[in-house]
Amino acid sequence: MRLQQLELRRISLDLVTPFRTSFGVETRRDILLLHVTTDRGAGWGECVAMSEPAYSSEFVNGAQLVITEHFWPTLAAGGEIQAADVAHRLDRFSGHPMSKAALEMAVLDAQLRSQSTNLHAYFGGDRDHVPSGVSVGIFDTLDELLAQVQGYVDDGYARIKLKIEPGWDLEPVRLVRELIGPDMGLQVDANTAYGRSDIEHLCRLDEYDLLLIEQPLPEEDVLGHARLAAAARTPICLDESIVSLQTAADAIELGAAEIINIKPGRVGGYLEARRIHDMCLERGVPVWCGGMVETGIGRAANAALAALAGFTLPGDISASSRFYHRDIVTDPITIENGQVAVPTAAGLGFEIDTDFLDSITTQRTFVHV
Ligand code: OSB
Ligand code: MG
């Protein structure tokens, strides 16, 4: 394919309810979408960078700038391109995996559409449905938390993930376990809110039969996670620390990760995500697909990824309605019997609702080759 034009589009979407984590609270998402035009048709990518550099060092304004000034000119200058070439061409640039992933995603969408195939077929996942888990934020009161969790149980979610932080951990977990009963999958995510001195405290979560504890310690603290993994009965899962195939393999080898959360944006793209999956499958390490509060673009692609055999735990692939009143795609993700259908539409698996997308667009810029 030959690249012709990049459109960078910023959209604003209100969340149905504020989403609070240990690193901040969000009530609205300001999202960067990429639309790449080639000589064989066009494709969409969604950048998962958030407004603030809090979950990771990337943020949406920075992503737009690095893509516009550095990544797109380099990609466009390289001649013929396939999705599998994108990461390699951008390799000399340090960091910014979410920005690189968004570009690879748009090229991949265009490529798959031009071949009249989709990401599900490209990956070769053997399931047409994947179990759907929901990520539940931090609340001011336990009553609000329990009401929210009960709603998700009623919706049929296959497992619950609770956001935790110091002062919001043992008691919320105990009460939610009591509410949902012993058989439903339950896990927690601290988004790096604890330190090595909290290892003993975190081991007290062992009582609640959790599937895993996600990223309790800072991104760089591989040794701390290895010490915690040795001390706790509950498996330790890494999210923020896993930024590539190499970091995933090393974390496993060092005993810092017993389960891996695979987020395509965080690791530089869906193709690297697939390589991490393959490595983990070979080593017998369970993986699951994380979420970044994506629109129907990213969620469609996540569902196709999660259809691969190694994704043995439910992912953060909740229904579109978990976060949004209305999605920017015509066929948003829904949940039925705790499952999400893997999209079968061409490309990454969605069609854009153009009128609605236009109505929430706050900025459009175009860069030619
Ligand atoms: O740590 O998994 C996380 C959302 C934004 C940033 C980080 C995380 C999350 C989630 C996933 O918990 C929520 C979702 O997309 O369903
Ligand atoms: Mg996480």
Coordinates of C-alpha atoms and ligand atoms in Angstrom, one line a residue:
M1 CA 0.0 0.0 0.0
R2 CA 1.0 3.6 -0.5
L3 CA 0.2 6.1 2.2
Q4 CA -1.6 9.2 0.9
Q5 CA -3.1 11.2 3.8
L6 CA -3.4 11.2 7.6
E7 CA -6.4 12.7 9.3
L8 CA -6.1 13.4 13.0
R9 CA -9.5 13.7 14.6
R10 CA -10.2 14.7 18.2
I11 CA -13.5 13.7 19.7
S12 CA -15.2 14.3 23.0
L13 CA -17.3 11.7 24.7
D14 CA -19.0 12.0 28.1
L15 CA -18.7 8.9 30.3
V16 CA -22.0 7.5 31.7
T17 CA -20.6 7.7 35.2
P18 CA -17.3 9.1 36.5
F19 CA -14.5 6.5 36.4
R20 CA -12.2 6.8 39.4
T21 CA -8.9 4.9 39.7
S22 CA -5.9 5.3 42.0
F23 CA -4.4 7.7 39.4
G24 CA -7.3 10.0 38.9
V25 CA -11.0 10.5 38.0
E26 CA -12.4 10.8 34.5
T27 CA -15.8 12.1 33.5
R28 CA -15.2 12.7 29.8
R29 CA -12.8 11.2 27.3
D30 CA -10.9 13.4 24.8
I31 CA -9.8 10.8 22.2
L32 CA -7.5 11.0 19.2
L33 CA -8.6 9.0 16.2
L34 CA -6.5 8.5 13.1
H35 CA -7.8 8.0 9.6
V36 CA -5.2 6.9 7.1
T37 CA -5.9 7.0 3.4
T38 CA -3.9 4.8 1.1
D39 CA -4.0 4.0 -2.6
R40 CA -6.0 0.9 -1.7
G41 CA -8.5 2.5 0.6
A42 CA -8.6 3.9 4.1
G43 CA -8.5 2.7 7.7
W44 CA -9.2 3.9 11.3
G45 CA -7.0 3.7 14.4
E46 CA -7.7 4.8 18.0
C47 CA -5.0 6.1 20.2
V48 CA -5.6 5.0 23.8
A49 CA -3.5 7.8 25.4
M50 CA -5.5 9.6 28.0
S51 CA -5.8 13.3 28.7
E52 CA -3.1 13.3 31.4
P53 CA 0.2 11.5 31.6
A54 CA -0.9 9.5 34.7
Y55 CA -1.6 5.9 33.8
S56 CA 1.6 6.1 31.6
S57 CA 3.8 8.9 30.3
E58 CA 1.8 9.3 27.1
F59 CA -1.1 11.8 26.9
V60 CA -3.4 12.8 24.0
N61 CA -1.9 16.2 23.1
G62 CA 1.6 14.7 23.1
A63 CA 0.4 11.8 21.0
Q64 CA -1.0 14.1 18.4
L65 CA 2.2 16.1 18.2
V66 CA 4.6 13.1 18.0
I67 CA 2.5 11.4 15.3
T68 CA 2.2 14.6 13.3
E69 CA 5.8 15.8 13.5
H70 CA 7.7 12.6 13.7
F71 CA 6.0 9.3 13.1
W72 CA 3.8 10.1 10.1
P73 CA 6.5 11.8 8.1
T74 CA 8.8 8.9 8.7
L75 CA 6.2 6.3 7.7
A76 CA 5.1 8.2 4.7
A77 CA 8.6 8.7 3.4
G78 CA 9.3 5.0 3.4
G79 CA 7.4 4.0 0.2
E80 CA 5.2 0.8 0.0
I81 CA 4.0 -0.3 3.4
Q82 CA 2.1 -3.1 5.1
A83 CA 0.9 -3.1 8.7
A84 CA 3.7 -5.4 9.7
D85 CA 6.3 -2.8 8.6
V86 CA 5.0 0.0 10.8
A87 CA 6.7 -0.9 14.1
H88 CA 10.0 -1.6 12.3
R89 CA 9.9 1.8 10.5
L90 CA 9.3 3.6 13.8
D91 CA 11.8 1.6 15.7
R92 CA 14.4 4.4 15.9
F93 CA 12.0 6.5 17.9
S94 CA 12.1 5.9 21.6
G95 CA 8.9 5.2 23.6
H96 CA 5.4 6.5 22.6
P97 CA 3.9 2.9 22.1
M98 CA 0.3 4.2 22.1
S99 CA 1.0 6.6 19.3
K100 CA 2.9 3.9 17.3
A101 CA 0.1 1.5 18.0
A102 CA -2.6 3.9 16.7
L103 CA -0.8 4.3 13.4
E104 CA -0.2 0.5 13.0
M105 CA -3.9 0.0 13.8
A106 CA -5.1 2.4 11.0
V107 CA -2.7 0.8 8.4
L108 CA -3.9 -2.6 9.5
D109 CA -7.6 -1.6 9.2
A110 CA -6.9 -0.3 5.7
Q111 CA -5.0 -3.4 4.7
L112 CA -7.6 -5.9 6.0
R113 CA -10.4 -3.9 4.3
S114 CA -8.6 -3.8 1.0
Q115 CA -8.3 -7.6 1.2
S116 CA -12.0 -8.0 2.2
T117 CA -11.0 -9.8 5.4
N118 CA -11.0 -8.9 9.1
L119 CA -8.8 -9.0 12.2
H120 CA -10.5 -12.1 13.6
A121 CA -9.6 -14.1 10.5
Y122 CA -6.1 -12.5 10.3
F123 CA -5.3 -13.5 13.9
G124 CA -7.0 -16.9 13.4
G125 CA -8.6 -17.0 16.9
D126 CA -10.7 -20.1 17.3
R127 CA -13.6 -18.6 19.3
D128 CA -16.5 -16.4 18.0
H129 CA -17.4 -15.3 21.5
V130 CA -15.2 -14.1 24.4
P131 CA -16.1 -13.8 28.1
S132 CA -16.7 -10.2 29.1
G133 CA -15.3 -8.7 32.4
V134 CA -16.1 -5.3 33.8
S135 CA -13.7 -2.8 35.5
V136 CA -15.3 -1.1 38.5
G137 CA -14.0 2.2 39.8
I138 CA -13.5 3.6 43.3
F139 CA -16.4 5.2 45.0
D140 CA -17.0 7.6 47.9
T141 CA -19.0 5.0 49.8
L142 CA -19.2 1.2 50.0
D143 CA -23.0 1.4 49.3
E144 CA -22.4 3.1 46.0
L145 CA -19.8 0.5 45.1
L146 CA -22.1 -2.4 46.0
A147 CA -25.0 -0.9 44.0
Q148 CA -22.8 -0.5 41.0
V149 CA -21.5 -4.1 41.2
Q150 CA -25.0 -5.5 41.6
G151 CA -26.0 -3.7 38.4
Y152 CA -23.1 -5.4 36.5
V153 CA -24.0 -8.8 38.0
D154 CA -27.5 -8.2 36.7
D155 CA -26.1 -7.3 33.3
G156 CA -24.5 -10.8 33.3
Y157 CA -20.8 -9.9 33.4
A158 CA -18.5 -12.9 33.6
R159 CA -16.2 -11.3 36.2
I160 CA -15.7 -8.2 38.3
K161 CA -12.5 -6.2 38.5
L162 CA -12.3 -3.7 41.4
K163 CA -10.0 -0.7 41.3
I164 CA -8.2 -0.5 44.7
E165 CA -5.8 1.9 46.5
P166 CA -4.6 2.3 50.1
G167 CA -7.7 2.8 52.2
W168 CA -10.0 1.2 49.6
D169 CA -9.0 -2.5 49.4
L170 CA -9.7 -5.1 52.0
E171 CA -13.2 -3.9 53.0
P172 CA -14.6 -3.3 49.5
V173 CA -13.2 -6.6 48.4
R174 CA -14.7 -8.5 51.3
L175 CA -18.1 -6.9 50.8
V176 CA -18.1 -7.5 47.0
R177 CA -17.1 -11.1 47.5
E178 CA -19.9 -11.5 49.9
L179 CA -22.3 -9.9 47.4
I180 CA -21.4 -11.9 44.3
G181 CA -20.8 -15.2 46.1
P182 CA -17.8 -17.6 46.0
D183 CA -18.1 -18.7 42.4
M184 CA -17.9 -15.5 40.4
G185 CA -14.5 -14.3 39.2
L186 CA -13.2 -11.4 41.1
Q187 CA -9.9 -9.5 40.7
V188 CA -8.3 -6.2 41.8
D189 CA -6.3 -3.5 40.0
A190 CA -4.2 -1.0 42.0
N191 CA -2.6 0.9 39.1
T192 CA 0.7 1.1 41.0
A193 CA -0.8 2.7 44.2
Y194 CA 1.2 0.5 46.6
G195 CA 4.9 0.2 47.6
R196 CA 7.2 -2.6 48.7
S197 CA 6.4 -1.9 52.4
D198 CA 2.7 -2.9 51.6
I199 CA 3.6 -6.5 50.7
E200 CA 2.3 -7.9 54.0
H201 CA -0.9 -5.9 53.7
L202 CA -1.5 -7.0 50.1
C203 CA -1.1 -10.7 51.2
R204 CA -4.3 -10.2 53.3
L205 CA -6.2 -10.2 49.9
D206 CA -5.4 -13.9 49.7
E207 CA -8.5 -14.5 51.9
Y208 CA -10.9 -13.5 49.2
D209 CA -10.1 -16.0 46.5
L210 CA -9.2 -13.5 43.8
L211 CA -8.2 -14.4 40.3
L212 CA -5.3 -12.0 40.4
I213 CA -3.8 -8.8 41.8
E214 CA -3.1 -6.4 38.9
Q215 CA -0.1 -4.0 39.0
P216 CA 0.1 -3.2 42.8
L217 CA 3.6 -1.6 42.6
P218 CA 5.2 1.0 40.4
E219 CA 5.9 0.3 36.7
E220 CA 9.6 -0.1 37.2
D221 CA 9.5 -2.2 40.3
V222 CA 10.1 -5.7 38.9
L223 CA 11.9 -6.9 42.0
G224 CA 9.1 -5.7 44.3
H225 CA 6.5 -7.6 42.2
A226 CA 8.7 -10.7 42.3
R227 CA 8.9 -10.5 46.1
L228 CA 5.2 -10.0 46.4
A229 CA 4.5 -12.9 44.0
A230 CA 6.7 -15.1 46.2
A231 CA 4.8 -14.0 49.4
A232 CA 1.2 -14.0 48.1
R233 CA -1.0 -17.0 47.2
T234 CA -3.0 -14.8 44.8
P235 CA -1.3 -14.6 41.3
I236 CA 0.3 -11.3 40.5
C237 CA -0.6 -9.8 37.1
L238 CA 1.3 -7.0 35.5
D239 CA -0.2 -4.2 33.3
E240 CA 1.8 -0.9 33.3
S241 CA 5.1 -2.8 33.6
I242 CA 4.6 -4.7 30.4
V243 CA 5.6 -2.5 27.5
S244 CA 7.0 -5.0 25.0
L245 CA 7.5 -8.7 24.3
Q246 CA 10.9 -8.4 26.0
T247 CA 9.6 -6.9 29.3
A248 CA 6.8 -9.5 29.3
A249 CA 9.3 -12.4 28.9
D250 CA 11.7 -11.0 31.5
A251 CA 8.9 -10.3 34.1
I252 CA 7.8 -13.9 33.7
E253 CA 11.3 -15.3 34.0
L254 CA 12.1 -13.1 37.0
G255 CA 8.9 -14.3 38.8
A256 CA 7.4 -10.9 38.8
A257 CA 4.3 -11.8 36.7
E258 CA 2.3 -15.0 36.9
I259 CA -0.4 -13.6 34.6
I260 CA -0.1 -10.9 31.9
N261 CA -2.6 -8.2 31.0
I262 CA -2.1 -7.6 27.3
K263 CA -3.0 -4.1 26.1
P264 CA -2.2 -3.4 22.5
G265 CA -1.7 0.3 22.9
R266 CA 0.7 -0.1 25.8
V267 CA 2.9 -2.5 23.9
G268 CA 3.1 -0.6 20.6
G269 CA 0.4 -2.4 18.7
Y270 CA -1.8 -5.4 18.0
L271 CA 1.0 -7.3 16.3
E272 CA 3.3 -7.0 19.3
A273 CA 0.3 -7.9 21.5
R274 CA -0.1 -11.1 19.4
R275 CA 3.6 -11.9 19.9
I276 CA 3.3 -11.6 23.7
H277 CA 0.2 -13.9 23.5
D278 CA 2.2 -16.5 21.6
M279 CA 5.1 -16.4 24.0
C280 CA 2.8 -16.7 27.0
L281 CA 0.9 -19.5 25.4
E282 CA 4.1 -21.4 24.8
R283 CA 5.2 -20.9 28.4
G284 CA 1.8 -21.7 29.9
V285 CA 1.3 -18.2 31.3
P286 CA -2.4 -17.1 31.3
V287 CA -3.1 -13.8 29.6
W288 CA -6.2 -11.6 29.3
C289 CA -7.0 -8.5 27.2
G290 CA -6.9 -5.2 29.1
G291 CA -9.0 -2.2 28.2
M292 CA -8.4 1.6 27.9
V293 CA -12.0 2.7 27.8
E294 CA -11.9 2.5 24.1
T295 CA -14.7 3.4 21.7
G296 CA -16.1 0.7 19.3
I297 CA -13.0 1.0 17.2
G298 CA -10.6 -0.3 19.8
R299 CA -13.1 -2.6 21.5
A300 CA -13.8 -4.4 18.2
A301 CA -10.0 -5.1 17.7
N302 CA -9.6 -6.1 21.3
A303 CA -12.4 -8.7 20.9
A304 CA -10.6 -10.2 17.9
L305 CA -7.3 -10.4 19.8
A306 CA -9.0 -12.0 22.8
A307 CA -10.4 -14.8 20.6
L308 CA -6.9 -16.3 20.5
A309 CA -6.4 -19.5 22.5
G310 CA -4.1 -18.1 25.2
F311 CA -6.6 -15.6 26.5
T312 CA -7.9 -17.9 29.2
L313 CA -9.2 -15.2 31.5
P314 CA -12.1 -12.8 30.8
G315 CA -10.8 -9.5 29.5
D316 CA -11.9 -5.8 30.2
I317 CA -14.1 -6.0 27.1
S318 CA -17.3 -4.7 28.6
A319 CA -20.3 -3.5 26.6
S320 CA -20.1 -0.1 25.0
S321 CA -22.9 1.0 27.4
R322 CA -20.6 0.5 30.4
F323 CA -18.8 3.7 29.5
Y324 CA -20.7 5.5 26.8
H325 CA -24.3 6.7 26.1
R326 CA -23.7 6.3 22.4
D327 CA -20.8 4.8 20.5
I328 CA -19.1 6.1 17.3
V329 CA -19.7 2.8 15.5
T330 CA -22.9 1.4 14.1
D331 CA -22.6 -2.0 15.8
P332 CA -21.3 -1.3 19.3
I333 CA -20.1 -4.2 21.5
T334 CA -23.0 -5.7 23.6
I335 CA -23.0 -8.4 26.2
E336 CA -25.1 -11.5 26.1
N337 CA -24.9 -14.3 28.6
G338 CA -21.6 -12.8 29.9
Q339 CA -20.1 -12.9 26.4
V340 CA -19.2 -10.5 23.6
A341 CA -19.4 -11.6 20.0
V342 CA -16.2 -11.2 18.1
P343 CA -17.0 -8.8 15.3
T344 CA -17.1 -10.1 11.7
A345 CA -17.2 -6.8 9.8
A346 CA -14.3 -6.1 7.5
G347 CA -11.1 -4.6 8.8
L348 CA -10.8 -4.3 12.5
G349 CA -14.5 -5.2 12.7
F350 CA -16.6 -2.0 12.9
E351 CA -18.3 0.6 10.7
I352 CA -18.2 4.2 11.7
D353 CA -21.4 6.1 12.5
T354 CA -20.3 9.1 10.5
D355 CA -23.0 11.6 11.5
F356 CA -22.6 10.9 15.2
L357 CA -18.8 11.0 14.9
D358 CA -19.0 14.4 13.2
S359 CA -21.3 15.7 15.9
I360 CA -18.7 15.0 18.6
T361 CA -15.6 16.0 16.7
T362 CA -13.8 18.9 18.3
Q363 CA -10.8 19.2 15.9
R364 CA -9.7 17.8 12.5
T365 CA -6.3 18.2 10.9
F366 CA -4.9 16.7 7.7
V367 CA -1.4 15.8 6.9
H368 CA -0.5 14.8 3.4
V369 CA 2.5 12.7 2.3
Ligands
OSB1 O1 -5.4 -0.2 34.5 O2 -6.7 -1.5 33.4 C1 -6.3 -0.4 33.7 C2 -8.8 2.1 32.1 C3 -7.9 3.1 31.8 C4 -6.6 3.1 32.1 C5 -6.1 1.9 32.8 C6 -6.9 0.8 33.1 C7 -8.3 0.9 32.7 C8 -9.2 -0.2 33.0 C9 -9.9 -0.8 31.9 O3 -9.4 -0.6 34.2 C10 -11.3 -0.4 31.8 C11 -11.9 -0.8 30.5 O4 -11.5 -0.3 29.4 O5 -12.9 -1.6 30.5
MG2 MG -4.7 -2.1 34.9

